mmCIF file of C-alpha atoms in Angstrom:
data_model
loop_
_atom_site.group_PDB
_atom_site.id
_atom_site.type_symbol
_atom_site.label_atom_id
_atom_site.label_comp_id
_atom_site.label_asym_id
_atom_site.label_seq_id
_atom_site.Cartn_x
_atom_site.Cartn_y
_atom_site.Cartn_z
ATOM 1 C CA UNK A 250 -4.394 10.244 28.596
ATOM 2 C CA UNK A 251 -3.523 12.454 25.629
ATOM 3 C CA UNK A 252 -5.692 12.796 22.545
ATOM 4 C CA UNK A 253 -3.042 10.889 20.579
ATOM 5 C CA UNK A 254 -3.155 8.006 23.076
ATOM 6 C CA UNK A 255 -6.940 7.879 22.814
ATOM 7 C CA UNK A 256 -6.785 7.837 19.023
ATOM 8 C CA UNK A 257 -4.087 5.169 19.053
ATOM 9 C CA UNK A 258 -6.000 2.911 21.423
ATOM 10 C CA UNK A 259 -9.014 3.226 19.153
ATOM 11 C CA UNK A 260 -6.974 2.157 16.138
ATOM 12 C CA UNK A 261 -5.606 -0.833 18.051
ATOM 13 C CA UNK A 262 -8.928 -1.969 19.451
ATOM 14 C CA UNK A 263 -8.382 -0.400 22.860
ATOM 15 C CA UNK A 264 -5.265 -2.376 23.742
ATOM 16 C CA UNK A 265 -1.652 -1.217 23.461
ATOM 17 C CA UNK A 266 -0.067 -4.633 23.107
ATOM 18 C CA UNK A 267 3.416 -4.049 24.457
ATOM 19 C CA UNK A 268 3.838 -7.790 24.984
ATOM 20 C CA UNK A 269 4.040 -8.143 21.180
ATOM 21 C CA UNK A 270 7.023 -5.823 20.884
ATOM 22 C CA UNK A 271 10.647 -6.937 21.301
ATOM 23 C CA UNK A 272 12.393 -6.178 24.598
ATOM 24 C CA UNK A 273 16.121 -6.826 24.352
ATOM 25 C CA UNK A 274 18.442 -6.997 27.347
ATOM 26 C CA UNK A 275 22.238 -6.662 27.075
ATOM 27 C CA UNK A 276 25.016 -6.370 29.632
ATOM 28 C CA UNK A 277 24.232 -2.734 30.468
ATOM 29 C CA UNK A 278 21.064 -1.883 28.556
ATOM 30 C CA UNK A 279 17.409 -2.721 28.076
ATOM 31 C CA UNK A 280 15.904 -1.882 24.685
ATOM 32 C CA UNK A 281 12.132 -1.601 24.859
ATOM 33 C CA UNK A 282 9.201 -0.053 23.065
ATOM 34 C CA UNK A 283 8.780 3.643 23.974
ATOM 35 C CA UNK A 284 5.717 4.594 26.007
ATOM 36 C CA UNK A 285 3.865 7.881 26.274
ATOM 37 C CA UNK A 286 5.204 8.472 29.783
ATOM 38 C CA UNK A 287 8.673 8.582 28.181
ATOM 39 C CA UNK A 288 7.835 11.785 26.271
ATOM 40 C CA UNK A 289 9.599 14.247 28.634
ATOM 41 C CA UNK A 290 12.757 12.146 28.750
ATOM 42 C CA UNK A 291 12.816 11.674 24.977
ATOM 43 C CA UNK A 292 12.397 15.412 24.393
ATOM 44 C CA UNK A 293 15.199 16.209 26.831
ATOM 45 C CA UNK A 294 17.522 13.824 24.988
ATOM 46 C CA UNK A 295 16.544 14.513 21.375
ATOM 47 C CA UNK A 296 16.233 18.310 21.463
ATOM 48 C CA UNK A 297 19.845 18.859 20.441
ATOM 49 C CA UNK A 298 20.871 20.071 17.007
ATOM 50 C CA UNK A 299 24.056 17.965 17.110
ATOM 51 C CA UNK A 300 21.896 14.832 17.103
ATOM 52 C CA UNK A 301 19.409 16.035 14.498
ATOM 53 C CA UNK A 302 22.225 16.957 12.089
ATOM 54 C CA UNK A 303 23.428 13.346 12.009
ATOM 55 C CA UNK A 304 20.061 11.629 11.643
ATOM 56 C CA UNK A 305 17.624 11.468 8.760
ATOM 57 C CA UNK A 306 14.319 12.093 10.520
ATOM 58 C CA UNK A 307 14.828 13.998 13.768
ATOM 59 C CA UNK A 308 13.579 17.589 13.623
ATOM 60 C CA UNK A 309 15.034 20.501 15.552
ATOM 61 C CA UNK A 310 13.716 21.936 17.764
ATOM 62 C CA UNK A 311 12.301 18.637 19.031
ATOM 63 C CA UNK A 312 9.010 19.072 20.898
ATOM 64 C CA UNK A 313 6.641 16.880 22.873
ATOM 65 C CA UNK A 314 4.441 16.413 19.809
ATOM 66 C CA UNK A 315 7.408 14.990 17.906
ATOM 67 C CA UNK A 316 8.038 12.469 20.684
ATOM 68 C CA UNK A 317 4.359 11.516 20.808
ATOM 69 C CA UNK A 318 4.267 10.906 17.066
ATOM 70 C CA UNK A 319 7.443 8.820 17.264
ATOM 71 C CA UNK A 320 5.948 6.690 20.026
ATOM 72 C CA UNK A 321 2.667 6.282 18.140
ATOM 73 C CA UNK A 322 4.698 5.123 15.138
ATOM 74 C CA UNK A 323 6.101 2.295 17.249
ATOM 75 C CA UNK A 324 2.623 0.796 17.444
ATOM 76 C CA UNK A 325 1.184 1.485 14.013
ATOM 77 C CA UNK A 326 3.851 1.116 11.309
ATOM 78 C CA UNK A 327 6.385 -1.328 9.936
ATOM 79 C CA UNK A 328 9.131 0.601 11.724
ATOM 80 C CA UNK A 329 10.318 -0.859 15.013
ATOM 81 C CA UNK A 330 11.741 1.918 17.214
ATOM 82 C CA UNK A 331 13.153 0.971 20.600
ATOM 83 C CA UNK A 332 14.092 3.176 23.532
ATOM 84 C CA UNK A 333 17.595 2.579 24.880
ATOM 85 C CA UNK A 334 17.514 2.526 28.683
ATOM 86 C CA UNK A 335 20.136 1.805 31.326
ATOM 87 C CA UNK A 336 19.628 -1.550 32.984
ATOM 88 C CA UNK A 337 20.865 -0.165 36.300
ATOM 89 C CA UNK A 338 18.124 2.437 36.769
ATOM 90 C CA UNK A 339 15.825 2.364 33.725
ATOM 91 C CA UNK A 340 16.858 5.849 32.594
ATOM 92 C CA UNK A 341 16.396 6.511 28.839
ATOM 93 C CA UNK A 342 19.606 7.483 27.029
ATOM 94 C CA UNK A 343 18.665 7.306 23.341
ATOM 95 C CA UNK A 344 16.891 5.269 20.707
ATOM 96 C CA UNK A 345 17.567 2.516 18.219
ATOM 97 C CA UNK A 346 15.492 0.166 16.114
ATOM 98 C CA UNK A 347 15.011 -1.124 12.607
ATOM 99 C CA UNK A 348 12.862 -0.792 9.520
ATOM 100 C CA UNK A 349 11.451 -3.871 7.798
ATOM 101 C CA UNK A 350 10.860 -2.858 4.154
ATOM 102 C CA UNK A 351 8.612 -4.765 1.786
ATOM 103 C CA UNK A 352 11.683 -5.514 -0.326
ATOM 104 C CA UNK A 353 15.368 -5.378 0.486
ATOM 105 C CA UNK A 354 17.286 -5.739 3.724
ATOM 106 C CA UNK A 355 16.084 -4.513 7.111
ATOM 107 C CA UNK A 356 18.004 -1.414 8.167
ATOM 108 C CA UNK A 357 19.089 -0.397 11.658
ATOM 109 C CA UNK A 358 19.444 3.099 13.106
ATOM 110 C CA UNK A 359 20.337 4.671 16.446
ATOM 111 C CA UNK A 360 21.053 7.888 18.286
ATOM 112 C CA UNK A 361 22.169 8.763 21.820
ATOM 113 C CA UNK A 362 21.788 11.810 24.022
ATOM 114 C CA UNK A 363 25.056 13.731 23.945
ATOM 115 C CA UNK A 364 25.742 13.145 27.661
ATOM 116 C CA UNK A 365 26.051 9.434 26.857
ATOM 117 C CA UNK A 366 28.414 9.629 23.892
ATOM 118 C CA UNK A 367 31.741 7.820 24.013
ATOM 119 C CA UNK A 368 30.764 5.016 26.412
ATOM 120 C CA UNK A 369 30.085 2.221 23.948
ATOM 121 C CA UNK A 370 26.307 2.283 24.425
ATOM 122 C CA UNK A 371 25.522 2.796 20.743
ATOM 123 C CA UNK A 372 27.624 -0.208 19.730
ATOM 124 C CA UNK A 373 26.063 -2.366 22.441
ATOM 125 C CA UNK A 374 22.549 -1.376 21.392
ATOM 126 C CA UNK A 375 23.229 -1.780 17.669
ATOM 127 C CA UNK A 376 24.695 -5.248 18.174
ATOM 128 C CA UNK A 377 21.596 -6.274 20.111
ATOM 129 C CA UNK A 378 19.327 -5.149 17.278
ATOM 130 C CA UNK A 379 21.491 -6.895 14.681
ATOM 131 C CA UNK A 380 21.442 -10.126 16.693
ATOM 132 C CA UNK A 381 17.665 -9.857 17.036
ATOM 133 C CA UNK A 382 17.227 -9.443 13.282
ATOM 134 C CA UNK A 383 19.350 -12.466 12.436
ATOM 135 C CA UNK A 384 18.186 -14.691 15.292
ATOM 136 C CA UNK A 385 14.502 -13.840 15.682
ATOM 137 C CA UNK A 386 13.569 -12.229 12.347
ATOM 138 C CA UNK A 387 15.462 -14.626 10.075
ATOM 139 C CA UNK A 388 17.145 -11.796 8.173
ATOM 140 C CA UNK A 389 19.685 -12.823 5.544
ATOM 141 C CA UNK A 390 21.433 -9.442 5.659
ATOM 142 C CA UNK A 391 21.122 -6.144 7.528
ATOM 143 C CA UNK A 392 21.807 -2.649 6.186
ATOM 144 C CA UNK A 393 23.050 0.516 7.882
ATOM 145 C CA UNK A 394 24.175 3.957 6.804
ATOM 146 C CA UNK A 395 26.029 6.925 8.280
ATOM 147 C CA UNK A 396 26.632 10.477 7.164
ATOM 148 C CA UNK A 397 30.116 10.864 5.722
ATOM 149 C CA UNK A 398 30.778 13.614 8.288
ATOM 150 C CA UNK A 399 29.915 11.313 11.199
ATOM 151 C CA UNK A 400 32.968 9.100 11.893
ATOM 152 C CA UNK A 401 31.625 8.084 15.324
ATOM 153 C CA UNK A 402 28.559 6.471 13.759
ATOM 154 C CA UNK A 403 30.714 4.779 11.148
ATOM 155 C CA UNK A 404 32.853 3.258 13.925
ATOM 156 C CA UNK A 405 29.737 1.848 15.596
ATOM 157 C CA UNK A 406 28.660 0.226 12.331
ATOM 158 C CA UNK A 407 32.094 -1.225 11.651
ATOM 159 C CA UNK A 408 32.379 -2.607 15.195
ATOM 160 C CA UNK A 409 29.195 -4.558 14.493
ATOM 161 C CA UNK A 410 30.896 -6.228 11.532
ATOM 162 C CA UNK A 411 29.255 -4.288 8.687
ATOM 163 C CA UNK A 412 31.111 -3.922 5.403
ATOM 164 C CA UNK A 413 31.123 -0.750 3.318
ATOM 165 C CA UNK A 414 29.195 -1.252 0.074
ATOM 166 C CA UNK A 415 29.120 2.228 -1.440
ATOM 167 C CA UNK A 416 28.034 5.834 -1.105
ATOM 168 C CA UNK A 417 24.694 7.468 -1.657
ATOM 169 C CA UNK A 418 22.343 10.228 -0.595
ATOM 170 C CA UNK A 419 19.803 10.382 2.229
ATOM 171 C CA UNK A 420 17.199 13.054 2.812
ATOM 172 C CA UNK A 421 17.792 15.087 5.983
ATOM 173 C CA UNK A 422 14.643 16.404 7.627
ATOM 174 C CA UNK A 423 16.592 19.075 9.501
ATOM 175 C CA UNK A 424 18.489 20.374 6.479
ATOM 176 C CA UNK A 425 15.583 19.856 4.040
ATOM 177 C CA UNK A 426 18.046 18.511 1.503
ATOM 178 C CA UNK A 427 19.888 15.347 0.582
ATOM 179 C CA UNK A 428 23.201 14.622 2.286
ATOM 180 C CA UNK A 429 25.950 12.142 1.340
ATOM 181 C CA UNK A 430 26.106 8.905 3.309
ATOM 182 C CA UNK A 431 28.193 5.760 3.425
ATOM 183 C CA UNK A 432 26.198 2.545 3.039
ATOM 184 C CA UNK A 433 27.004 -0.692 4.841
ATOM 185 C CA UNK A 434 25.760 -4.288 4.782
ATOM 186 C CA UNK A 435 26.245 -7.259 7.084
ATOM 187 C CA UNK A 436 25.440 -10.697 5.697
ATOM 188 C CA UNK A 437 24.283 -13.582 7.852
ATOM 189 C CA UNK A 438 27.336 -15.714 7.025
ATOM 190 C CA UNK A 439 29.783 -13.027 8.172
ATOM 191 C CA UNK A 440 27.717 -12.298 11.290
ATOM 192 C CA UNK A 441 27.709 -15.992 12.189
ATOM 193 C CA UNK A 442 31.467 -16.222 11.671
ATOM 194 C CA UNK A 443 32.121 -13.222 13.866
ATOM 195 C CA UNK A 444 29.855 -14.567 16.568
ATOM 196 C CA UNK A 445 31.319 -18.057 16.506
ATOM 197 C CA UNK A 446 35.013 -17.663 15.843
ATOM 198 C CA UNK A 447 36.568 -14.267 15.341
ATOM 199 C CA UNK A 448 35.235 -11.815 17.909
ATOM 200 C CA UNK A 449 34.764 -12.764 21.583
ATOM 201 C CA UNK A 450 33.142 -9.395 22.258
ATOM 202 C CA UNK A 451 30.465 -10.131 19.669
ATOM 203 C CA UNK A 452 29.925 -13.564 21.194
ATOM 204 C CA UNK A 453 29.251 -11.978 24.590
ATOM 205 C CA UNK A 454 26.911 -9.344 23.201
ATOM 206 C CA UNK A 455 23.973 -11.614 22.283
ATOM 207 C CA UNK A 456 20.899 -10.005 23.827
ATOM 208 C CA UNK A 457 18.379 -11.751 25.997
ATOM 209 C CA UNK A 458 14.939 -11.431 24.377
ATOM 210 C CA UNK A 459 12.448 -10.786 27.168
ATOM 211 C CA UNK A 460 9.421 -10.529 24.871
ATOM 212 C CA UNK A 461 8.959 -10.579 21.129
ATOM 213 C CA UNK A 462 6.230 -10.746 18.538
ATOM 214 C CA UNK A 463 6.150 -13.867 16.385
ATOM 215 C CA UNK A 464 7.894 -13.178 13.069
#
């Protein structure tokens, strides 16, 4: 057990309550809370400048300590990070999750290891998180954003039904500066319409919730 694990268990009364975290299952993926034994796999995936450049909070280089802090955050903050794993073999391929702010809409995020780009995994994972927020968290709307130089991320957001609502700036940890982003929003009414009538792919994508904290 690492020193961080020991400290974390102390803060949580000696019990890492994974049963209180959402586990979402889709056609090809399982989204689950990251664990400390995932550190080597997370480092291998995240230690790529191409990923860090397109995210707000990933540093580069990405070290074991960064992965440990990210995992600890899953248990101690209002953020809800989830590891994206392949259902077939349990292998981690990236991360997703959401932030539940005190005010405003919950916001989703995601990244994938470069070896897994272009296979539809990000869209599948993002749709699962969106469905979870509307179905299990009673969200009225969900937000997302993408760097203006990242058309692949924008396509993922649009395939989930999000609508563009404007441009803005987001702080980049890697670049230590603010970068322009496109902002998107998906309202419950549009999500429900897409699920029910207009998009058979969205209807099939509803995740199975294996375990979830009460809202």
